[in-house]
PDB file of C-alpha atoms in Angstrom:
ATOM      1  CA  MET A   1       0.000   0.000   0.000  1.00 60.00           C
ATOM      2  CA  THR A   2       1.314   3.454  -0.930  1.00 75.00           C
ATOM      3  CA  LYS A   3       1.305   6.383   1.435  1.00 83.00           C
ATOM      4  CA  LEU A   4      -0.185   9.579   0.149  1.00 82.00           C
ATOM      5  CA  THR A   5       0.803  12.840   1.700  1.00 84.00           C
ATOM      6  CA  SER A   6      -0.795  16.153   1.032  1.00 84.00           C
ATOM      7  CA  VAL A   7       1.300  18.927  -0.381  1.00 83.00           C
ATOM      8  CA  PRO A   8       0.840  22.195   1.525  1.00 83.00           C
ATOM      9  CA  VAL A   9      -0.812  24.890  -0.535  1.00 78.00           C
ATOM     10  CA  PRO A  10       1.443  27.938  -0.850  1.00 80.00           C
ATOM     11  CA  LYS A  11       0.126  31.169   0.569  1.00 80.00           C
ATOM     12  CA  PRO A  12      -1.038  33.452  -2.248  1.00 82.00           C
ATOM     13  CA  ARG A  13       1.338  36.296  -2.912  1.00 89.00           C
ATOM     14  CA  ILE A  14       0.250  39.907  -2.628  1.00 91.00           C
ATOM     15  CA  SER A  15       2.531  42.512  -4.161  1.00 93.00           C
ATOM     16  CA  SER A  16       4.174  45.124  -1.974  1.00 93.00           C
ATOM     17  CA  LYS A  17       2.483  47.875  -4.021  1.00 94.00           C
ATOM     18  CA  LEU A  18      -0.934  46.387  -3.354  1.00 95.00           C
ATOM     19  CA  ARG A  19      -0.115  45.971   0.339  1.00 95.00           C
ATOM     20  CA  LYS A  20       0.928  49.618   0.507  1.00 96.00           C
ATOM     21  CA  ALA A  21      -2.244  50.756  -1.297  1.00 96.00           C
ATOM     22  CA  ILE A  22      -4.382  48.768   1.146  1.00 95.00           C
ATOM     23  CA  GLU A  23      -2.511  50.227   4.137  1.00 95.00           C
ATOM     24  CA  LEU A  24      -2.949  53.772   2.815  1.00 95.00           C
ATOM     25  CA  ARG A  25      -6.611  53.154   2.131  1.00 95.00           C
ATOM     26  CA  VAL A  26      -7.373  51.725   5.578  1.00 94.00           C
ATOM     27  CA  ARG A  27      -5.062  53.731   7.832  1.00 94.00           C
ATOM     28  CA  HIS A  28      -5.183  57.131   6.134  1.00 94.00           C
ATOM     29  CA  GLY A  29      -8.649  56.976   4.578  1.00 92.00           C
ATOM     30  CA  LEU A  30      -7.397  57.778   1.089  1.00 94.00           C
ATOM     31  CA  THR A  31      -9.523  57.188  -1.960  1.00 94.00           C
ATOM     32  CA  ILE A  32      -8.591  54.222  -4.124  1.00 94.00           C
ATOM     33  CA  GLU A  33      -7.168  56.513  -6.798  1.00 95.00           C
ATOM     34  CA  LYS A  34      -4.958  58.440  -4.339  1.00 95.00           C
ATOM     35  CA  ALA A  35      -3.811  55.295  -2.533  1.00 95.00           C
ATOM     36  CA  CYS A  36      -2.902  53.669  -5.854  1.00 95.00           C
ATOM     37  CA  ALA A  37      -1.057  56.793  -7.009  1.00 96.00           C
ATOM     38  CA  GLU A  38       1.045  56.845  -3.818  1.00 95.00           C
ATOM     39  CA  ALA A  39       1.679  53.093  -4.063  1.00 94.00           C
ATOM     40  CA  ALA A  40       2.664  53.444  -7.750  1.00 95.00           C
ATOM     41  CA  MET A  41       0.022  51.079  -9.070  1.00 95.00           C
ATOM     42  CA  SER A  42      -2.970  51.472 -11.336  1.00 95.00           C
ATOM     43  CA  PRO A  43      -6.505  51.633  -9.952  1.00 94.00           C
ATOM     44  CA  ALA A  44      -7.511  48.967 -12.485  1.00 96.00           C
ATOM     45  CA  GLY A  45      -4.927  46.623 -10.981  1.00 95.00           C
ATOM     46  CA  TYR A  46      -6.256  47.393  -7.499  1.00 95.00           C
ATOM     47  CA  TYR A  47      -9.846  46.611  -8.498  1.00 95.00           C
ATOM     48  CA  LYS A  48      -8.760  43.421 -10.245  1.00 95.00           C
ATOM     49  CA  ALA A  49      -6.724  42.295  -7.233  1.00 94.00           C
ATOM     50  CA  MET A  50      -9.598  42.996  -4.817  1.00 94.00           C
ATOM     51  CA  LYS A  51     -11.638  40.305  -6.566  1.00 94.00           C
ATOM     52  CA  ARG A  52      -9.218  37.647  -5.278  1.00 93.00           C
ATOM     53  CA  PRO A  53     -10.256  36.027  -1.960  1.00 92.00           C
ATOM     54  CA  ALA A  54      -6.722  36.218  -0.541  1.00 92.00           C
ATOM     55  CA  VAL A  55      -6.564  39.978  -1.133  1.00 94.00           C
ATOM     56  CA  LYS A  56     -10.008  40.505   0.403  1.00 94.00           C
ATOM     57  CA  GLU A  57      -8.873  38.504   3.420  1.00 93.00           C
ATOM     58  CA  HIS A  58      -5.707  40.607   3.730  1.00 94.00           C
ATOM     59  CA  TYR A  59      -7.787  43.810   3.469  1.00 95.00           C
ATOM     60  CA  GLU A  60     -10.058  42.604   6.286  1.00 95.00           C
ATOM     61  CA  GLU A  61      -7.024  41.669   8.422  1.00 94.00           C
ATOM     62  CA  VAL A  62      -5.567  45.161   7.985  1.00 95.00           C
ATOM     63  CA  GLN A  63      -8.931  46.698   8.908  1.00 95.00           C
ATOM     64  CA  HIS A  64      -9.237  44.490  11.977  1.00 95.00           C
ATOM     65  CA  ALA A  65      -5.710  45.321  13.153  1.00 95.00           C
ATOM     66  CA  TYR A  66      -6.382  49.038  12.667  1.00 95.00           C
ATOM     67  CA  ILE A  67      -9.600  48.849  14.692  1.00 94.00           C
ATOM     68  CA  LEU A  68      -7.824  47.039  17.531  1.00 94.00           C
ATOM     69  CA  GLU A  69      -5.110  49.711  17.587  1.00 94.00           C
ATOM     70  CA  ALA A  70      -7.731  52.456  17.672  1.00 93.00           C
ATOM     71  CA  GLU A  71      -9.549  50.777  20.572  1.00 93.00           C
ATOM     72  CA  LYS A  72      -6.271  50.496  22.468  1.00 94.00           C
ATOM     73  CA  LEU A  73      -5.552  54.197  21.865  1.00 93.00           C
ATOM     74  CA  ARG A  74      -9.073  55.089  22.993  1.00 92.00           C
ATOM     75  CA  SER A  75      -8.624  53.260  26.298  1.00 91.00           C
ATOM     76  CA  ILE A  76      -5.241  54.927  26.873  1.00 93.00           C
ATOM     77  CA  ALA A  77      -6.692  58.375  26.084  1.00 92.00           C
ATOM     78  CA  LYS A  78      -9.666  57.748  28.366  1.00 89.00           C
ATOM     79  CA  THR A  79      -7.335  56.760  31.208  1.00 90.00           C
ATOM     80  CA  ARG A  80      -5.228  59.874  30.639  1.00 91.00           C
ATOM     81  CA  ALA A  81      -8.348  62.080  30.608  1.00 88.00           C
ATOM     82  CA  ILE A  82      -9.393  60.642  33.955  1.00 88.00           C
ATOM     83  CA  GLU A  83      -5.925  61.345  35.379  1.00 91.00           C
ATOM     84  CA  VAL A  84      -6.087  64.969  34.185  1.00 91.00           C
ATOM     85  CA  ALA A  85      -9.620  65.395  35.547  1.00 89.00           C
ATOM     86  CA  LEU A  86      -8.536  63.992  38.908  1.00 90.00           C
ATOM     87  CA  ASP A  87      -5.559  66.373  39.000  1.00 91.00           C
ATOM     88  CA  LEU A  88      -7.809  69.326  38.142  1.00 90.00           C
ATOM     89  CA  MET A  89     -10.327  68.298  40.773  1.00 89.00           C
ATOM     90  CA  HIS A  90      -7.616  68.380  43.448  1.00 90.00           C
ATOM     91  CA  ASN A  91      -5.398  71.259  42.294  1.00 90.00           C
ATOM     92  CA  ALA A  92      -7.454  73.734  40.244  1.00 89.00           C
ATOM     93  CA  LYS A  93      -7.642  77.251  41.657  1.00 91.00           C
ATOM     94  CA  SER A  94     -11.188  77.760  40.435  1.00 90.00           C
ATOM     95  CA  GLU A  95     -13.886  76.164  42.533  1.00 90.00           C
ATOM     96  CA  THR A  96     -16.099  75.917  39.442  1.00 90.00           C
ATOM     97  CA  ILE A  97     -13.510  73.779  37.646  1.00 89.00           C
ATOM     98  CA  ARG A  98     -13.093  71.547  40.709  1.00 89.00           C
ATOM     99  CA  ALA A  99     -16.873  71.088  40.893  1.00 89.00           C
ATOM    100  CA  ARG A 100     -17.131  70.275  37.167  1.00 88.00           C
ATOM    101  CA  MET A 101     -14.337  67.726  37.420  1.00 87.00           C
ATOM    102  CA  ALA A 102     -16.089  66.107  40.387  1.00 87.00           C
ATOM    103  CA  GLU A 103     -19.295  65.902  38.313  1.00 86.00           C
ATOM    104  CA  PHE A 104     -17.332  64.538  35.341  1.00 84.00           C
ATOM    105  CA  LEU A 105     -15.704  61.819  37.426  1.00 84.00           C
ATOM    106  CA  ALA A 106     -18.966  60.949  39.164  1.00 86.00           C
ATOM    107  CA  SER A 107     -20.752  60.556  35.829  1.00 82.00           C
ATOM    108  CA  GLU A 108     -17.867  58.470  34.415  1.00 68.00           C
ATOM    109  CA  GLY A 109     -17.414  60.900  31.527  1.00 53.00           C
ATOM    110  CA  LYS A 110     -20.929  60.558  30.171  1.00 61.00           C
ATOM    111  CA  THR A 111     -22.403  63.726  28.785  1.00 60.00           C
ATOM    112  CA  PRO A 112     -26.007  64.621  29.489  1.00 60.00           C
ATOM    113  CA  GLN A 113     -28.527  63.507  26.909  1.00 64.00           C
ATOM    114  CA  VAL A 114     -29.876  66.176  24.617  1.00 68.00           C
ATOM    115  CA  ALA A 115     -33.619  66.262  24.072  1.00 71.00           C
ATOM    116  CA  VAL A 116     -34.531  67.120  20.506  1.00 72.00           C
ATOM    117  CA  HIS A 117     -38.094  68.030  19.586  1.00 71.00           C
ATOM    118  CA  VAL A 118     -39.178  67.710  15.988  1.00 69.00           C
ATOM    119  CA  ASP A 119     -42.525  69.171  14.991  1.00 66.00           C
ATOM    120  CA  ALA A 120     -43.840  67.091  12.093  1.00 66.00           C
ATOM    121  CA  ARG A 121     -47.039  69.040  11.630  1.00 70.00           C
ATOM    122  CA  HIS A 122     -47.197  70.970   8.427  1.00 66.00           C
ATOM    123  CA  SER A 123     -49.058  74.230   8.536  1.00 64.00           C
ATOM    124  CA  PRO A 124     -48.352  76.332   5.472  1.00 61.00           C
ATOM    125  CA  GLN A 125     -48.193  80.023   6.155  1.00 67.00           C
ATOM    126  CA  GLY A 126     -48.052  82.870   3.739  1.00 66.00           C
ATOM    127  CA  TYR A 127     -48.143  82.742  -0.020  1.00 68.00           C
ATOM    128  CA  GLU A 128     -47.984  79.472  -1.946  1.00 70.00           C
ATOM    129  CA  TYR A 129     -47.158  79.442  -5.627  1.00 74.00           C
ATOM    130  CA  VAL A 130     -49.455  77.377  -7.840  1.00 77.00           C
ATOM    131  CA  ARG A 131     -47.869  76.317 -11.098  1.00 81.00           C
ATOM    132  CA  PRO A 132     -49.899  76.638 -14.302  1.00 84.00           C
ATOM    133  CA  GLY A 133     -52.039  73.545 -14.838  1.00 82.00           C
ATOM    134  CA  GLN A 134     -51.858  72.569 -11.178  1.00 81.00           C
ATOM    135  CA  GLN A 135     -55.078  72.175  -9.202  1.00 79.00           C
ATOM    136  CA  VAL A 136     -55.645  73.939  -5.907  1.00 74.00           C
ATOM    137  CA  VAL A 137     -57.164  71.871  -3.132  1.00 73.00           C
ATOM    138  CA  GLU A 138     -58.464  73.510   0.018  1.00 74.00           C
ATOM    139  CA  VAL A 139     -58.451  71.456   3.179  1.00 72.00           C
ATOM    140  CA  VAL A 140     -61.384  72.235   5.468  1.00 72.00           C
ATOM    141  CA  PRO A 141     -61.290  71.204   9.144  1.00 72.00           C
ATOM    142  CA  GLN A 142     -63.989  68.661  10.076  1.00 76.00           C
ATOM    143  CA  ASN A 143     -65.706  70.801  12.710  1.00 73.00           C
ATOM    144  CA  VAL A 144     -66.194  73.798  10.344  1.00 61.00           C
ATOM    145  CA  GLU A 145     -69.027  73.943   7.849  1.00 63.00           C
ATOM    146  CA  PRO A 146     -68.070  75.007   4.301  1.00 58.00           C
ATOM    147  CA  ASN A 147     -70.650  77.835   4.469  1.00 62.00           C
ATOM    148  CA  ASP A 148     -68.927  79.322   7.534  1.00 57.00           C
ATOM    149  CA  LEU A 149     -65.742  79.846   5.506  1.00 55.00           C
ATOM    150  CA  ASP A 150     -67.436  82.236   3.077  1.00 55.00           C
ATOM    151  CA  THR A 151     -68.197  84.782   5.781  1.00 51.00           C
TER     152      THR A 151
END
């Protein structure tokens, strides 16, 4: 009986220009055209390469790594902001600033919710232009008789 062994599949190659274009696109938010220009490749080549599953996978990996880095930076910045707020609460000369920092730390940095009121009722006021050929429709409230409007 013969022994069969599987041959490992080589990892698909992605050019350094394409890698650079993907990095510029994800990390700097450049358009495809600008990222390709800086990476010295054609946009057509970029679009063609993005159809390959290995390139899509690499693009998603770069995005994921960038998001993880941003989350790490956010947590570091939040920690630093708390340190500064604590220092201001203890050492600020202004009592107002000390009070605001105490409120900030007590609320864990959450800002108060803003209430927004949107009035969806439509009540036309003033002059309305009627285009030629357009019909005018008058809306009469239910509790008013049409004869009462003439007076």
